[in-house]
């Protein structure tokens, strides 16, 4: 049975690791500190401190936060062959501030953050080759993280442009072989499906639920809103969204 390694078993990677372990798979969760090790071990994940050493038969998920850390990790892995399947959790920040339709082949933005994200992806693609998959995700939120805390603390959220949050898209270095492994684990992550809410819609709904004053918003952006095409993600990974309607994510289960 293939071993799954999650390098960066934190907010996102830790959930993937625990989901795989719940299926009875052999999972290693690599972290920079031992803070999460007890929880990982309780979920059936073997904790590992520091960089892992994947073998050719392993499946590796790189869920390290920040492109700088990703570049360092890829540099550390460059001396060995890529494992059977390797996935990089990237960011829709790759596109900068896009307008109109956004697809996997849309060029990267030209701002510093987009350039850094693109550099991490390029290093990954050069190392992983056909065994690699890149997932560009938008905001990944949960209670206590993301846009919810200011509202939950009882304070109305700050003014924000009326713009949608991006949905997830995917890029795979060609040709992408269809194999089970880390991509199927990533497919079980909650995905944001159309219609994607604007910040105005999200914060207004949150304030109604929390019985807070409705927030004020700046005038709409003076540019066309970006529309993220996630059709390849749906076709390749067949994700099952945890919240098909975004409003459901605001209400505790």
PDB file of C-alpha atoms in Angstrom, residues 1-222:
ATOM      1  CA  UNK A   1       0.000   0.000   0.000  1.00  0.00           C
ATOM      2  CA  UNK A   2       1.335   3.430  -0.950  1.00  0.00           C
ATOM      3  CA  UNK A   3       2.356   5.766   1.838  1.00  0.00           C
ATOM      4  CA  UNK A   4       0.993   9.295   1.845  1.00  0.00           C
ATOM      5  CA  UNK A   5       3.201  12.126   3.078  1.00  0.00           C
ATOM      6  CA  UNK A   6       1.750  15.534   3.858  1.00  0.00           C
ATOM      7  CA  UNK A   7       4.499  18.125   4.210  1.00  0.00           C
ATOM      8  CA  UNK A   8       2.850  21.004   6.021  1.00  0.00           C
ATOM      9  CA  UNK A   9       0.239  19.124   8.075  1.00  0.00           C
ATOM     10  CA  UNK A  10      -1.328  22.284   9.462  1.00  0.00           C
ATOM     11  CA  UNK A  11      -4.608  24.069   8.781  1.00  0.00           C
ATOM     12  CA  UNK A  12      -5.111  22.545   5.340  1.00  0.00           C
ATOM     13  CA  UNK A  13      -2.628  19.694   5.095  1.00  0.00           C
ATOM     14  CA  UNK A  14      -3.567  18.360   8.513  1.00  0.00           C
ATOM     15  CA  UNK A  15      -7.154  17.899   7.403  1.00  0.00           C
ATOM     16  CA  UNK A  16      -6.089  16.005   4.302  1.00  0.00           C
ATOM     17  CA  UNK A  17      -3.790  13.808   6.400  1.00  0.00           C
ATOM     18  CA  UNK A  18      -6.550  12.999   8.897  1.00  0.00           C
ATOM     19  CA  UNK A  19      -9.045  12.262   6.111  1.00  0.00           C
ATOM     20  CA  UNK A  20      -6.626   9.803   4.514  1.00  0.00           C
ATOM     21  CA  UNK A  21      -5.858   8.152   7.849  1.00  0.00           C
ATOM     22  CA  UNK A  22      -9.588   7.731   8.474  1.00  0.00           C
ATOM     23  CA  UNK A  23      -9.693   5.623   5.295  1.00  0.00           C
ATOM     24  CA  UNK A  24      -7.083   3.309   6.763  1.00  0.00           C
ATOM     25  CA  UNK A  25      -4.191   4.611   4.710  1.00  0.00           C
ATOM     26  CA  UNK A  26      -0.610   4.940   5.958  1.00  0.00           C
ATOM     27  CA  UNK A  27      -0.049   8.685   6.397  1.00  0.00           C
ATOM     28  CA  UNK A  28       2.917  10.743   7.577  1.00  0.00           C
ATOM     29  CA  UNK A  29       2.309  14.337   8.627  1.00  0.00           C
ATOM     30  CA  UNK A  30       5.458  16.469   8.504  1.00  0.00           C
ATOM     31  CA  UNK A  31       5.471  19.735  10.464  1.00  0.00           C
ATOM     32  CA  UNK A  32       7.963  22.426  11.440  1.00  0.00           C
ATOM     33  CA  UNK A  33       7.060  22.168  15.144  1.00  0.00           C
ATOM     34  CA  UNK A  34       5.577  19.391  17.321  1.00  0.00           C
ATOM     35  CA  UNK A  35       2.551  21.517  18.300  1.00  0.00           C
ATOM     36  CA  UNK A  36       0.101  19.435  16.233  1.00  0.00           C
ATOM     37  CA  UNK A  37       1.702  16.048  16.735  1.00  0.00           C
ATOM     38  CA  UNK A  38      -0.598  14.872  19.502  1.00  0.00           C
ATOM     39  CA  UNK A  39      -3.707  15.650  17.435  1.00  0.00           C
ATOM     40  CA  UNK A  40      -2.207  14.028  14.338  1.00  0.00           C
ATOM     41  CA  UNK A  41      -1.273  10.900  16.253  1.00  0.00           C
ATOM     42  CA  UNK A  42      -4.764  10.678  17.737  1.00  0.00           C
ATOM     43  CA  UNK A  43      -6.183  10.760  14.199  1.00  0.00           C
ATOM     44  CA  UNK A  44      -3.973   7.897  13.068  1.00  0.00           C
ATOM     45  CA  UNK A  45      -1.334  10.041  11.346  1.00  0.00           C
ATOM     46  CA  UNK A  46       2.358   9.374  12.021  1.00  0.00           C
ATOM     47  CA  UNK A  47       3.858  12.767  12.936  1.00  0.00           C
ATOM     48  CA  UNK A  48       7.267  13.742  11.610  1.00  0.00           C
ATOM     49  CA  UNK A  49       9.312  16.754  12.661  1.00  0.00           C
ATOM     50  CA  UNK A  50      11.108  18.571   9.875  1.00  0.00           C
ATOM     51  CA  UNK A  51      11.488  17.777   6.167  1.00  0.00           C
ATOM     52  CA  UNK A  52      10.327  14.277   5.148  1.00  0.00           C
ATOM     53  CA  UNK A  53      12.252  11.894   2.912  1.00  0.00           C
ATOM     54  CA  UNK A  54       9.787  10.535   0.344  1.00  0.00           C
ATOM     55  CA  UNK A  55      10.567   7.329  -1.519  1.00  0.00           C
ATOM     56  CA  UNK A  56       9.733   6.711  -5.200  1.00  0.00           C
ATOM     57  CA  UNK A  57       6.562   4.821  -4.193  1.00  0.00           C
ATOM     58  CA  UNK A  58       5.163   7.538  -1.913  1.00  0.00           C
ATOM     59  CA  UNK A  59       2.497  10.112  -2.665  1.00  0.00           C
ATOM     60  CA  UNK A  60       3.477  13.591  -1.469  1.00  0.00           C
ATOM     61  CA  UNK A  61       1.318  16.629  -0.765  1.00  0.00           C
ATOM     62  CA  UNK A  62       3.162  19.949  -0.368  1.00  0.00           C
ATOM     63  CA  UNK A  63       0.818  22.094   1.720  1.00  0.00           C
ATOM     64  CA  UNK A  64       3.404  24.471   3.147  1.00  0.00           C
ATOM     65  CA  UNK A  65       2.082  28.005   3.687  1.00  0.00           C
ATOM     66  CA  UNK A  66       3.766  30.691   1.628  1.00  0.00           C
ATOM     67  CA  UNK A  67       5.635  30.524  -1.661  1.00  0.00           C
ATOM     68  CA  UNK A  68       8.966  31.202   0.054  1.00  0.00           C
ATOM     69  CA  UNK A  69       8.650  28.018   2.125  1.00  0.00           C
ATOM     70  CA  UNK A  70       7.528  26.090  -0.904  1.00  0.00           C
ATOM     71  CA  UNK A  71      10.561  27.165  -2.907  1.00  0.00           C
ATOM     72  CA  UNK A  72      12.867  26.106  -0.053  1.00  0.00           C
ATOM     73  CA  UNK A  73      11.098  22.743   0.208  1.00  0.00           C
ATOM     74  CA  UNK A  74      11.332  22.113  -3.530  1.00  0.00           C
ATOM     75  CA  UNK A  75      15.019  23.008  -3.434  1.00  0.00           C
ATOM     76  CA  UNK A  76      15.520  20.453  -0.661  1.00  0.00           C
ATOM     77  CA  UNK A  77      13.740  17.811  -2.748  1.00  0.00           C
ATOM     78  CA  UNK A  78      15.549  18.619  -5.990  1.00  0.00           C
ATOM     79  CA  UNK A  79      18.318  16.110  -5.282  1.00  0.00           C
ATOM     80  CA  UNK A  80      15.929  13.145  -5.391  1.00  0.00           C
ATOM     81  CA  UNK A  81      13.452  11.865  -7.938  1.00  0.00           C
ATOM     82  CA  UNK A  82       9.837  12.923  -7.599  1.00  0.00           C
ATOM     83  CA  UNK A  83       7.636  10.283  -5.943  1.00  0.00           C
ATOM     84  CA  UNK A  84       4.788   8.482  -7.703  1.00  0.00           C
ATOM     85  CA  UNK A  85       2.469  11.467  -7.326  1.00  0.00           C
ATOM     86  CA  UNK A  86       3.158  14.885  -5.874  1.00  0.00           C
ATOM     87  CA  UNK A  87       0.720  17.757  -5.368  1.00  0.00           C
ATOM     88  CA  UNK A  88       1.502  21.417  -4.696  1.00  0.00           C
ATOM     89  CA  UNK A  89      -1.105  23.587  -2.982  1.00  0.00           C
ATOM     90  CA  UNK A  90      -0.578  26.900  -4.752  1.00  0.00           C
ATOM     91  CA  UNK A  91      -2.656  30.086  -4.770  1.00  0.00           C
ATOM     92  CA  UNK A  92      -4.926  32.036  -7.084  1.00  0.00           C
ATOM     93  CA  UNK A  93      -2.584  34.885  -6.151  1.00  0.00           C
ATOM     94  CA  UNK A  94      -0.656  33.549  -9.158  1.00  0.00           C
ATOM     95  CA  UNK A  95      -2.983  35.623 -11.343  1.00  0.00           C
ATOM     96  CA  UNK A  96      -2.440  38.899  -9.512  1.00  0.00           C
ATOM     97  CA  UNK A  97      -5.547  41.055  -9.977  1.00  0.00           C
ATOM     98  CA  UNK A  98      -7.174  39.507 -13.040  1.00  0.00           C
ATOM     99  CA  UNK A  99     -10.288  40.563 -14.912  1.00  0.00           C
ATOM    100  CA  UNK A 100     -12.644  38.592 -17.100  1.00  0.00           C
ATOM    101  CA  UNK A 101     -12.322  34.834 -17.555  1.00  0.00           C
ATOM    102  CA  UNK A 102      -9.457  33.139 -15.703  1.00  0.00           C
ATOM    103  CA  UNK A 103      -8.274  29.696 -16.765  1.00  0.00           C
ATOM    104  CA  UNK A 104      -5.339  27.481 -15.841  1.00  0.00           C
ATOM    105  CA  UNK A 105      -3.376  28.847 -18.823  1.00  0.00           C
ATOM    106  CA  UNK A 106      -4.020  32.510 -17.945  1.00  0.00           C
ATOM    107  CA  UNK A 107      -0.598  34.200 -17.560  1.00  0.00           C
ATOM    108  CA  UNK A 108       0.592  35.106 -14.059  1.00  0.00           C
ATOM    109  CA  UNK A 109       0.205  38.626 -12.751  1.00  0.00           C
ATOM    110  CA  UNK A 110       3.094  41.061 -12.680  1.00  0.00           C
ATOM    111  CA  UNK A 111       2.929  42.144  -9.030  1.00  0.00           C
ATOM    112  CA  UNK A 112       5.580  40.867  -6.566  1.00  0.00           C
ATOM    113  CA  UNK A 113       3.306  38.296  -4.918  1.00  0.00           C
ATOM    114  CA  UNK A 114       2.137  36.825  -8.234  1.00  0.00           C
ATOM    115  CA  UNK A 115       5.748  36.661  -9.435  1.00  0.00           C
ATOM    116  CA  UNK A 116       6.746  34.755  -6.283  1.00  0.00           C
ATOM    117  CA  UNK A 117       3.866  32.286  -6.615  1.00  0.00           C
ATOM    118  CA  UNK A 118       4.769  31.721 -10.260  1.00  0.00           C
ATOM    119  CA  UNK A 119       8.409  31.101  -9.302  1.00  0.00           C
ATOM    120  CA  UNK A 120       7.362  28.419  -6.817  1.00  0.00           C
ATOM    121  CA  UNK A 121       5.173  26.740  -9.441  1.00  0.00           C
ATOM    122  CA  UNK A 122       7.939  26.823 -12.041  1.00  0.00           C
ATOM    123  CA  UNK A 123      10.413  25.219  -9.631  1.00  0.00           C
ATOM    124  CA  UNK A 124       7.844  22.567  -8.729  1.00  0.00           C
ATOM    125  CA  UNK A 125       6.967  21.767 -12.352  1.00  0.00           C
ATOM    126  CA  UNK A 126      10.643  21.463 -13.278  1.00  0.00           C
ATOM    127  CA  UNK A 127      11.204  18.974 -10.448  1.00  0.00           C
ATOM    128  CA  UNK A 128       7.948  16.984 -10.467  1.00  0.00           C
ATOM    129  CA  UNK A 129       7.401  16.792 -14.227  1.00  0.00           C
ATOM    130  CA  UNK A 130       4.534  14.530 -15.290  1.00  0.00           C
ATOM    131  CA  UNK A 131       4.086  13.275 -11.723  1.00  0.00           C
ATOM    132  CA  UNK A 132       3.117  16.700 -10.438  1.00  0.00           C
ATOM    133  CA  UNK A 133      -0.209  18.451  -9.985  1.00  0.00           C
ATOM    134  CA  UNK A 134      -0.650  22.099  -9.019  1.00  0.00           C
ATOM    135  CA  UNK A 135      -3.841  23.194  -7.273  1.00  0.00           C
ATOM    136  CA  UNK A 136      -4.423  26.938  -7.168  1.00  0.00           C
ATOM    137  CA  UNK A 137      -6.858  27.656  -4.362  1.00  0.00           C
ATOM    138  CA  UNK A 138      -8.609  30.786  -3.224  1.00  0.00           C
ATOM    139  CA  UNK A 139      -9.457  31.531   0.405  1.00  0.00           C
ATOM    140  CA  UNK A 140      -9.706  28.443   2.605  1.00  0.00           C
ATOM    141  CA  UNK A 141     -11.649  29.458   5.690  1.00  0.00           C
ATOM    142  CA  UNK A 142     -13.002  27.892   8.856  1.00  0.00           C
ATOM    143  CA  UNK A 143     -14.264  29.252  12.204  1.00  0.00           C
ATOM    144  CA  UNK A 144     -11.390  31.211  13.731  1.00  0.00           C
ATOM    145  CA  UNK A 145      -9.602  31.769  10.420  1.00  0.00           C
ATOM    146  CA  UNK A 146     -10.211  34.027   7.433  1.00  0.00           C
ATOM    147  CA  UNK A 147     -12.951  36.670   7.180  1.00  0.00           C
ATOM    148  CA  UNK A 148     -15.092  35.330  10.040  1.00  0.00           C
ATOM    149  CA  UNK A 149     -13.154  36.394  13.206  1.00  0.00           C
ATOM    150  CA  UNK A 150     -13.882  40.171  13.044  1.00  0.00           C
ATOM    151  CA  UNK A 151     -17.611  39.469  12.892  1.00  0.00           C
ATOM    152  CA  UNK A 152     -17.501  36.730  15.502  1.00  0.00           C
ATOM    153  CA  UNK A 153     -15.694  39.094  17.868  1.00  0.00           C
ATOM    154  CA  UNK A 154     -18.680  41.426  17.763  1.00  0.00           C
ATOM    155  CA  UNK A 155     -17.176  44.114  15.554  1.00  0.00           C
ATOM    156  CA  UNK A 156     -18.523  44.885  12.084  1.00  0.00           C
ATOM    157  CA  UNK A 157     -16.057  44.024   9.336  1.00  0.00           C
ATOM    158  CA  UNK A 158     -14.089  46.839   7.732  1.00  0.00           C
ATOM    159  CA  UNK A 159     -15.257  48.345   4.443  1.00  0.00           C
ATOM    160  CA  UNK A 160     -14.273  46.215   1.473  1.00  0.00           C
ATOM    161  CA  UNK A 161     -14.600  46.476  -2.296  1.00  0.00           C
ATOM    162  CA  UNK A 162     -17.542  44.647  -3.772  1.00  0.00           C
ATOM    163  CA  UNK A 163     -15.605  41.836  -5.408  1.00  0.00           C
ATOM    164  CA  UNK A 164     -15.960  38.056  -5.404  1.00  0.00           C
ATOM    165  CA  UNK A 165     -13.579  35.641  -3.750  1.00  0.00           C
ATOM    166  CA  UNK A 166     -11.926  33.383  -6.301  1.00  0.00           C
ATOM    167  CA  UNK A 167     -12.824  29.763  -6.634  1.00  0.00           C
ATOM    168  CA  UNK A 168     -10.245  27.046  -7.046  1.00  0.00           C
ATOM    169  CA  UNK A 169      -8.589  26.150 -10.290  1.00  0.00           C
ATOM    170  CA  UNK A 170      -6.040  23.528 -11.196  1.00  0.00           C
ATOM    171  CA  UNK A 171      -3.004  23.156 -13.415  1.00  0.00           C
ATOM    172  CA  UNK A 172      -1.232  19.913 -14.176  1.00  0.00           C
ATOM    173  CA  UNK A 173       2.065  19.717 -16.055  1.00  0.00           C
ATOM    174  CA  UNK A 174       1.319  17.831 -19.311  1.00  0.00           C
ATOM    175  CA  UNK A 175       0.548  15.055 -19.820  1.00  0.00           C
ATOM    176  CA  UNK A 176      -1.244  14.367 -16.521  1.00  0.00           C
ATOM    177  CA  UNK A 177      -1.528  10.611 -15.877  1.00  0.00           C
ATOM    178  CA  UNK A 178      -4.696   9.614 -14.047  1.00  0.00           C
ATOM    179  CA  UNK A 179      -3.653   7.812 -10.889  1.00  0.00           C
ATOM    180  CA  UNK A 180      -5.152   7.535  -7.427  1.00  0.00           C
ATOM    181  CA  UNK A 181      -3.299   9.260  -4.650  1.00  0.00           C
ATOM    182  CA  UNK A 182      -2.809  12.721  -3.287  1.00  0.00           C
ATOM    183  CA  UNK A 183      -4.952  14.354  -6.017  1.00  0.00           C
ATOM    184  CA  UNK A 184      -7.936  12.315  -4.879  1.00  0.00           C
ATOM    185  CA  UNK A 185      -7.284  13.453  -1.315  1.00  0.00           C
ATOM    186  CA  UNK A 186      -7.087  17.054  -2.433  1.00  0.00           C
ATOM    187  CA  UNK A 187     -10.351  16.554  -4.305  1.00  0.00           C
ATOM    188  CA  UNK A 188     -12.142  16.032  -1.013  1.00  0.00           C
ATOM    189  CA  UNK A 189     -11.293  19.526   0.164  1.00  0.00           C
ATOM    190  CA  UNK A 190     -14.285  21.896   0.216  1.00  0.00           C
ATOM    191  CA  UNK A 191     -14.386  23.735  -3.105  1.00  0.00           C
ATOM    192  CA  UNK A 192     -16.158  27.021  -3.737  1.00  0.00           C
ATOM    193  CA  UNK A 193     -18.637  26.612  -6.586  1.00  0.00           C
ATOM    194  CA  UNK A 194     -20.464  29.241  -8.587  1.00  0.00           C
ATOM    195  CA  UNK A 195     -22.023  31.527  -7.830  1.00  0.00           C
ATOM    196  CA  UNK A 196     -19.135  32.812  -5.745  1.00  0.00           C
ATOM    197  CA  UNK A 197     -20.336  35.403  -3.189  1.00  0.00           C
ATOM    198  CA  UNK A 198     -19.163  38.980  -3.221  1.00  0.00           C
ATOM    199  CA  UNK A 199     -17.666  40.345  -0.031  1.00  0.00           C
ATOM    200  CA  UNK A 200     -20.778  42.484   0.324  1.00  0.00           C
ATOM    201  CA  UNK A 201     -23.036  39.436   0.222  1.00  0.00           C
ATOM    202  CA  UNK A 202     -20.862  37.403   2.588  1.00  0.00           C
ATOM    203  CA  UNK A 203     -20.365  40.066   5.252  1.00  0.00           C
ATOM    204  CA  UNK A 204     -23.989  41.198   5.097  1.00  0.00           C
ATOM    205  CA  UNK A 205     -25.223  37.649   5.653  1.00  0.00           C
ATOM    206  CA  UNK A 206     -22.727  37.121   8.487  1.00  0.00           C
ATOM    207  CA  UNK A 207     -23.828  40.314  10.226  1.00  0.00           C
ATOM    208  CA  UNK A 208     -27.492  39.327   9.985  1.00  0.00           C
ATOM    209  CA  UNK A 209     -26.723  35.947  11.574  1.00  0.00           C
ATOM    210  CA  UNK A 210     -24.698  37.576  14.361  1.00  0.00           C
ATOM    211  CA  UNK A 211     -27.219  40.390  14.895  1.00  0.00           C
ATOM    212  CA  UNK A 212     -24.611  43.038  14.112  1.00  0.00           C
ATOM    213  CA  UNK A 213     -25.026  46.335  12.270  1.00  0.00           C
ATOM    214  CA  UNK A 214     -24.831  45.905   8.525  1.00  0.00           C
ATOM    215  CA  UNK A 215     -21.398  46.925   7.214  1.00  0.00           C
ATOM    216  CA  UNK A 216     -20.704  49.819   4.872  1.00  0.00           C
ATOM    217  CA  UNK A 217     -19.029  49.133   1.569  1.00  0.00           C
ATOM    218  CA  UNK A 218     -16.945  51.114  -0.848  1.00  0.00           C
ATOM    219  CA  UNK A 219     -18.247  51.685  -4.331  1.00  0.00           C
ATOM    220  CA  UNK A 220     -17.883  48.745  -6.725  1.00  0.00           C
ATOM    221  CA  UNK A 221     -14.537  48.141  -8.364  1.00  0.00           C
ATOM    222  CA  UNK A 222     -14.046  50.042 -11.599  1.00  0.00           C
TER     223      UNK A 222
END
